């Protein structure tokens, strides 16, 4: 899927409605970064280093908690993208946002979608990023690749798992990707596979 096709589908489709129970969660934000390559748009994901206290080794989007100096949550996402990937706000075309997503670390994530120049070079911070992964958009927006599992004891009641080349994208990152897939391809939601309840 190229940039023009994605933008058309995103603009013409309805945003999924998600309502969370009220919890005292700390606001945070991530940049759902997309970069066009020769074979279409790719997600830009990061793998967290092993030494991190939370989410070690996990595949995720660049992001973090809101700080007082951030004028809003979009500023949080842009600041975190600069700190983690070495990219600047003026290099990112923000096209919209997605529904919020709570995480077990007691944060409420606000995802913002941004398109990066195809020739943009990253300068990752090794203290926060062990690896940068570029994954084709069409691969991760395929509902046939998703597994969901109902869980009663969490802030949210469903876990999402997306296997990819022997790796596993799960948790908030997978849930955010699934919300985008639901918006772009609502007719394919029935293809998601359900695991036994926990």
PDB file of C-alpha atoms in Angstrom:
ATOM      1  CA  UNK A   1       0.000   0.000   0.000  1.00  0.00           C
ATOM      2  CA  UNK A   2       1.535   3.300  -1.052  1.00  0.00           C
ATOM      3  CA  UNK A   3       1.161   6.702   0.586  1.00  0.00           C
ATOM      4  CA  UNK A   4      -1.727   7.893  -1.603  1.00  0.00           C
ATOM      5  CA  UNK A   5      -3.757   4.704  -1.079  1.00  0.00           C
ATOM      6  CA  UNK A   6      -3.247   4.808   2.679  1.00  0.00           C
ATOM      7  CA  UNK A   7      -4.183   8.463   2.996  1.00  0.00           C
ATOM      8  CA  UNK A   8      -7.349   7.941   0.953  1.00  0.00           C
ATOM      9  CA  UNK A   9      -8.471   4.965   3.041  1.00  0.00           C
ATOM     10  CA  UNK A  10      -7.603   6.718   6.304  1.00  0.00           C
ATOM     11  CA  UNK A  11      -9.528   9.843   5.337  1.00  0.00           C
ATOM     12  CA  UNK A  12     -12.617   7.997   4.127  1.00  0.00           C
ATOM     13  CA  UNK A  13     -12.939   5.417   6.912  1.00  0.00           C
ATOM     14  CA  UNK A  14     -14.551   5.869  10.314  1.00  0.00           C
ATOM     15  CA  UNK A  15     -12.380   5.931  13.400  1.00  0.00           C
ATOM     16  CA  UNK A  16     -13.071   2.957  15.730  1.00  0.00           C
ATOM     17  CA  UNK A  17     -14.947   3.895  18.891  1.00  0.00           C
ATOM     18  CA  UNK A  18     -13.222   2.714  22.068  1.00  0.00           C
ATOM     19  CA  UNK A  19     -14.460   3.563  25.551  1.00  0.00           C
ATOM     20  CA  UNK A  20     -12.297   2.781  28.562  1.00  0.00           C
ATOM     21  CA  UNK A  21     -13.423   2.629  32.156  1.00  0.00           C
ATOM     22  CA  UNK A  22     -12.189   5.617  34.141  1.00  0.00           C
ATOM     23  CA  UNK A  23      -8.873   4.886  35.857  1.00  0.00           C
ATOM     24  CA  UNK A  24      -6.204   7.265  37.211  1.00  0.00           C
ATOM     25  CA  UNK A  25      -3.821   6.733  34.299  1.00  0.00           C
ATOM     26  CA  UNK A  26      -0.839   8.897  33.397  1.00  0.00           C
ATOM     27  CA  UNK A  27      -1.023  10.441  29.912  1.00  0.00           C
ATOM     28  CA  UNK A  28       1.536   9.313  27.343  1.00  0.00           C
ATOM     29  CA  UNK A  29       1.904   9.391  23.578  1.00  0.00           C
ATOM     30  CA  UNK A  30       3.529   7.441  20.755  1.00  0.00           C
ATOM     31  CA  UNK A  31       4.364   8.199  17.154  1.00  0.00           C
ATOM     32  CA  UNK A  32       2.951   5.601  14.772  1.00  0.00           C
ATOM     33  CA  UNK A  33       5.637   6.321  12.204  1.00  0.00           C
ATOM     34  CA  UNK A  34       5.196   5.283   8.571  1.00  0.00           C
ATOM     35  CA  UNK A  35       7.926   5.514   5.945  1.00  0.00           C
ATOM     36  CA  UNK A  36       7.537   4.862   2.219  1.00  0.00           C
ATOM     37  CA  UNK A  37       9.927   2.341   0.694  1.00  0.00           C
ATOM     38  CA  UNK A  38      10.127   0.915  -2.830  1.00  0.00           C
ATOM     39  CA  UNK A  39       7.384  -1.620  -2.049  1.00  0.00           C
ATOM     40  CA  UNK A  40       5.052   0.742  -0.186  1.00  0.00           C
ATOM     41  CA  UNK A  41       4.616   2.164   3.304  1.00  0.00           C
ATOM     42  CA  UNK A  42       6.349   0.531   6.258  1.00  0.00           C
ATOM     43  CA  UNK A  43       5.795   0.835   9.983  1.00  0.00           C
ATOM     44  CA  UNK A  44       8.882   2.073  11.835  1.00  0.00           C
ATOM     45  CA  UNK A  45       9.087   0.131  15.092  1.00  0.00           C
ATOM     46  CA  UNK A  46      11.753  -0.131  17.752  1.00  0.00           C
ATOM     47  CA  UNK A  47      12.916  -2.911  20.030  1.00  0.00           C
ATOM     48  CA  UNK A  48      13.566  -1.904  23.634  1.00  0.00           C
ATOM     49  CA  UNK A  49      16.976  -2.759  25.142  1.00  0.00           C
ATOM     50  CA  UNK A  50      17.306  -5.578  27.671  1.00  0.00           C
ATOM     51  CA  UNK A  51      18.277  -3.246  30.535  1.00  0.00           C
ATOM     52  CA  UNK A  52      15.027  -1.255  30.590  1.00  0.00           C
ATOM     53  CA  UNK A  53      12.889  -1.585  33.740  1.00  0.00           C
ATOM     54  CA  UNK A  54       9.649  -1.720  31.762  1.00  0.00           C
ATOM     55  CA  UNK A  55       8.927  -3.331  28.404  1.00  0.00           C
ATOM     56  CA  UNK A  56      12.468  -4.745  27.978  1.00  0.00           C
ATOM     57  CA  UNK A  57      12.974  -6.504  24.600  1.00  0.00           C
ATOM     58  CA  UNK A  58       9.483  -5.494  23.446  1.00  0.00           C
ATOM     59  CA  UNK A  59       8.726  -4.222  19.957  1.00  0.00           C
ATOM     60  CA  UNK A  60       6.987  -0.858  20.155  1.00  0.00           C
ATOM     61  CA  UNK A  61       6.509   2.618  18.725  1.00  0.00           C
ATOM     62  CA  UNK A  62       8.684   5.524  19.823  1.00  0.00           C
ATOM     63  CA  UNK A  63       6.946   7.260  22.713  1.00  0.00           C
ATOM     64  CA  UNK A  64       6.705   7.912  26.417  1.00  0.00           C
ATOM     65  CA  UNK A  65       4.994   9.793  29.209  1.00  0.00           C
ATOM     66  CA  UNK A  66       3.846  13.377  28.988  1.00  0.00           C
ATOM     67  CA  UNK A  67       6.178  15.902  30.643  1.00  0.00           C
ATOM     68  CA  UNK A  68       5.342  19.348  31.983  1.00  0.00           C
ATOM     69  CA  UNK A  69       7.358  21.062  29.256  1.00  0.00           C
ATOM     70  CA  UNK A  70       5.225  19.403  26.538  1.00  0.00           C
ATOM     71  CA  UNK A  71       2.511  21.786  25.351  1.00  0.00           C
ATOM     72  CA  UNK A  72       0.245  18.843  24.483  1.00  0.00           C
ATOM     73  CA  UNK A  73       0.379  15.111  23.853  1.00  0.00           C
ATOM     74  CA  UNK A  74       1.373  15.540  20.215  1.00  0.00           C
ATOM     75  CA  UNK A  75       4.414  17.433  21.504  1.00  0.00           C
ATOM     76  CA  UNK A  76       5.116  14.427  23.738  1.00  0.00           C
ATOM     77  CA  UNK A  77       5.086  12.046  20.771  1.00  0.00           C
ATOM     78  CA  UNK A  78       7.328  14.334  18.707  1.00  0.00           C
ATOM     79  CA  UNK A  79       9.793  14.849  21.575  1.00  0.00           C
ATOM     80  CA  UNK A  80      10.043  11.131  22.205  1.00  0.00           C
ATOM     81  CA  UNK A  81      10.579  10.441  18.491  1.00  0.00           C
ATOM     82  CA  UNK A  82      13.458  12.906  18.495  1.00  0.00           C
ATOM     83  CA  UNK A  83      14.980  11.481  21.667  1.00  0.00           C
ATOM     84  CA  UNK A  84      14.680   7.846  20.590  1.00  0.00           C
ATOM     85  CA  UNK A  85      15.168   7.993  16.808  1.00  0.00           C
ATOM     86  CA  UNK A  86      16.924  11.323  16.215  1.00  0.00           C
ATOM     87  CA  UNK A  87      14.181  12.691  13.942  1.00  0.00           C
ATOM     88  CA  UNK A  88      12.815  16.235  14.182  1.00  0.00           C
ATOM     89  CA  UNK A  89       9.237  17.471  14.215  1.00  0.00           C
ATOM     90  CA  UNK A  90       9.618  19.301  10.890  1.00  0.00           C
ATOM     91  CA  UNK A  91      10.508  15.957   9.255  1.00  0.00           C
ATOM     92  CA  UNK A  92       7.188  14.375  10.272  1.00  0.00           C
ATOM     93  CA  UNK A  93       3.851  14.883   8.518  1.00  0.00           C
ATOM     94  CA  UNK A  94       1.170  14.257  11.140  1.00  0.00           C
ATOM     95  CA  UNK A  95      -1.998  12.997   9.455  1.00  0.00           C
ATOM     96  CA  UNK A  96      -4.185  12.103  12.424  1.00  0.00           C
ATOM     97  CA  UNK A  97      -4.524  10.067  15.583  1.00  0.00           C
ATOM     98  CA  UNK A  98      -6.032   6.809  16.826  1.00  0.00           C
ATOM     99  CA  UNK A  99      -8.084   5.819  19.883  1.00  0.00           C
ATOM    100  CA  UNK A 100      -6.244   5.798  23.198  1.00  0.00           C
ATOM    101  CA  UNK A 101      -4.845   2.570  24.644  1.00  0.00           C
ATOM    102  CA  UNK A 102      -4.167   1.821  28.331  1.00  0.00           C
ATOM    103  CA  UNK A 103      -1.105  -0.189  29.368  1.00  0.00           C
ATOM    104  CA  UNK A 104      -0.227  -2.190  32.464  1.00  0.00           C
ATOM    105  CA  UNK A 105       2.299   0.449  33.555  1.00  0.00           C
ATOM    106  CA  UNK A 106      -0.730   2.640  34.386  1.00  0.00           C
ATOM    107  CA  UNK A 107      -0.427   4.931  31.375  1.00  0.00           C
ATOM    108  CA  UNK A 108      -2.973   5.912  28.729  1.00  0.00           C
ATOM    109  CA  UNK A 109      -1.308   6.058  25.316  1.00  0.00           C
ATOM    110  CA  UNK A 110      -2.388   8.619  22.717  1.00  0.00           C
ATOM    111  CA  UNK A 111      -1.173   7.409  19.271  1.00  0.00           C
ATOM    112  CA  UNK A 112      -0.398   9.935  16.519  1.00  0.00           C
ATOM    113  CA  UNK A 113       0.215   8.822  12.936  1.00  0.00           C
ATOM    114  CA  UNK A 114       3.093  10.487  11.127  1.00  0.00           C
ATOM    115  CA  UNK A 115       4.619   9.946   7.692  1.00  0.00           C
ATOM    116  CA  UNK A 116       8.394  10.232   7.366  1.00  0.00           C
ATOM    117  CA  UNK A 117      10.416  11.076   4.250  1.00  0.00           C
ATOM    118  CA  UNK A 118      11.557   7.982   2.356  1.00  0.00           C
ATOM    119  CA  UNK A 119      15.216   9.023   2.591  1.00  0.00           C
ATOM    120  CA  UNK A 120      15.161   9.889   6.303  1.00  0.00           C
ATOM    121  CA  UNK A 121      18.105   8.431   8.221  1.00  0.00           C
ATOM    122  CA  UNK A 122      17.611   7.522  11.880  1.00  0.00           C
ATOM    123  CA  UNK A 123      20.021   8.201  14.714  1.00  0.00           C
ATOM    124  CA  UNK A 124      18.697   5.919  17.462  1.00  0.00           C
ATOM    125  CA  UNK A 125      19.615   6.401  21.100  1.00  0.00           C
ATOM    126  CA  UNK A 126      21.227   3.082  22.159  1.00  0.00           C
ATOM    127  CA  UNK A 127      20.007   3.676  25.706  1.00  0.00           C
ATOM    128  CA  UNK A 128      16.398   3.418  24.510  1.00  0.00           C
ATOM    129  CA  UNK A 129      16.519   1.578  21.190  1.00  0.00           C
ATOM    130  CA  UNK A 130      18.234  -1.758  20.620  1.00  0.00           C
ATOM    131  CA  UNK A 131      16.990  -2.151  17.042  1.00  0.00           C
ATOM    132  CA  UNK A 132      14.863  -0.385  14.423  1.00  0.00           C
ATOM    133  CA  UNK A 133      12.425  -2.556  12.488  1.00  0.00           C
ATOM    134  CA  UNK A 134      10.719  -1.589   9.245  1.00  0.00           C
ATOM    135  CA  UNK A 135       7.682  -3.788   8.635  1.00  0.00           C
ATOM    136  CA  UNK A 136       5.441  -3.508   5.561  1.00  0.00           C
ATOM    137  CA  UNK A 137       2.162  -1.795   6.369  1.00  0.00           C
ATOM    138  CA  UNK A 138       0.103  -4.347   4.424  1.00  0.00           C
ATOM    139  CA  UNK A 139       1.649  -7.180   6.428  1.00  0.00           C
ATOM    140  CA  UNK A 140       0.748  -5.753   9.830  1.00  0.00           C
ATOM    141  CA  UNK A 141      -2.693  -4.507   8.772  1.00  0.00           C
ATOM    142  CA  UNK A 142      -3.730  -8.044   7.807  1.00  0.00           C
ATOM    143  CA  UNK A 143      -6.376  -9.246  10.277  1.00  0.00           C
ATOM    144  CA  UNK A 144      -5.554 -12.853   9.373  1.00  0.00           C
ATOM    145  CA  UNK A 145      -2.266 -12.448  11.280  1.00  0.00           C
ATOM    146  CA  UNK A 146      -3.927 -11.366  14.528  1.00  0.00           C
ATOM    147  CA  UNK A 147      -4.675 -13.430  17.607  1.00  0.00           C
ATOM    148  CA  UNK A 148      -6.752 -12.004  20.422  1.00  0.00           C
ATOM    149  CA  UNK A 149      -7.328 -13.289  23.934  1.00  0.00           C
ATOM    150  CA  UNK A 150      -9.964 -12.094  26.387  1.00  0.00           C
ATOM    151  CA  UNK A 151      -8.603 -11.221  29.823  1.00  0.00           C
ATOM    152  CA  UNK A 152     -10.793 -10.138  32.735  1.00  0.00           C
ATOM    153  CA  UNK A 153      -8.253  -8.897  35.240  1.00  0.00           C
ATOM    154  CA  UNK A 154      -6.579  -6.109  33.258  1.00  0.00           C
ATOM    155  CA  UNK A 155      -7.462  -2.446  32.624  1.00  0.00           C
ATOM    156  CA  UNK A 156      -8.553  -3.638  29.199  1.00  0.00           C
ATOM    157  CA  UNK A 157     -10.226  -6.938  28.380  1.00  0.00           C
ATOM    158  CA  UNK A 158      -8.400  -8.126  25.301  1.00  0.00           C
ATOM    159  CA  UNK A 159      -4.782  -8.872  24.430  1.00  0.00           C
ATOM    160  CA  UNK A 160      -3.627  -8.686  20.813  1.00  0.00           C
ATOM    161  CA  UNK A 161      -0.738 -10.751  19.413  1.00  0.00           C
ATOM    162  CA  UNK A 162       0.823 -10.330  15.954  1.00  0.00           C
ATOM    163  CA  UNK A 163       3.501 -12.905  15.028  1.00  0.00           C
ATOM    164  CA  UNK A 164       6.038 -11.580  12.520  1.00  0.00           C
ATOM    165  CA  UNK A 165       9.047 -13.489  11.153  1.00  0.00           C
ATOM    166  CA  UNK A 166       9.613 -15.478  14.332  1.00  0.00           C
ATOM    167  CA  UNK A 167       9.017 -12.448  16.536  1.00  0.00           C
ATOM    168  CA  UNK A 168       5.950 -11.337  18.464  1.00  0.00           C
ATOM    169  CA  UNK A 169       4.361  -7.889  18.542  1.00  0.00           C
ATOM    170  CA  UNK A 170       1.905  -7.737  21.402  1.00  0.00           C
ATOM    171  CA  UNK A 171       0.421  -5.565  24.132  1.00  0.00           C
ATOM    172  CA  UNK A 172      -0.359  -1.916  23.508  1.00  0.00           C
ATOM    173  CA  UNK A 173       1.635  -1.789  20.268  1.00  0.00           C
ATOM    174  CA  UNK A 174      -0.317  -4.666  18.741  1.00  0.00           C
ATOM    175  CA  UNK A 175      -3.600  -3.174  19.998  1.00  0.00           C
ATOM    176  CA  UNK A 176      -2.799   0.168  18.334  1.00  0.00           C
ATOM    177  CA  UNK A 177      -1.918  -1.560  15.056  1.00  0.00           C
ATOM    178  CA  UNK A 178      -5.149  -3.539  15.241  1.00  0.00           C
ATOM    179  CA  UNK A 179      -7.177  -0.305  15.753  1.00  0.00           C
ATOM    180  CA  UNK A 180      -5.580   1.128  12.604  1.00  0.00           C
ATOM    181  CA  UNK A 181      -6.374  -2.077  10.697  1.00  0.00           C
ATOM    182  CA  UNK A 182      -9.978  -1.902  11.920  1.00  0.00           C
ATOM    183  CA  UNK A 183     -10.214   1.637  10.536  1.00  0.00           C
ATOM    184  CA  UNK A 184      -8.539   0.933   7.188  1.00  0.00           C
ATOM    185  CA  UNK A 185     -10.113  -2.506   6.566  1.00  0.00           C
ATOM    186  CA  UNK A 186     -13.286  -2.732   8.715  1.00  0.00           C
ATOM    187  CA  UNK A 187     -14.668  -5.476   6.483  1.00  0.00           C
ATOM    188  CA  UNK A 188     -11.843  -7.834   7.532  1.00  0.00           C
ATOM    189  CA  UNK A 189     -12.317  -7.753  11.311  1.00  0.00           C
ATOM    190  CA  UNK A 190     -13.998 -11.164  11.294  1.00  0.00           C
ATOM    191  CA  UNK A 191     -10.691 -12.752  10.205  1.00  0.00           C
ATOM    192  CA  UNK A 192      -9.055 -12.248  13.639  1.00  0.00           C
ATOM    193  CA  UNK A 193      -8.407 -15.556  15.442  1.00  0.00           C
ATOM    194  CA  UNK A 194      -9.501 -15.951  19.051  1.00  0.00           C
ATOM    195  CA  UNK A 195      -7.371 -17.748  21.659  1.00  0.00           C
ATOM    196  CA  UNK A 196      -8.943 -19.391  24.753  1.00  0.00           C
ATOM    197  CA  UNK A 197      -9.886 -16.891  27.477  1.00  0.00           C
ATOM    198  CA  UNK A 198      -7.535 -16.305  30.422  1.00  0.00           C
TER     199      UNK A 198
END
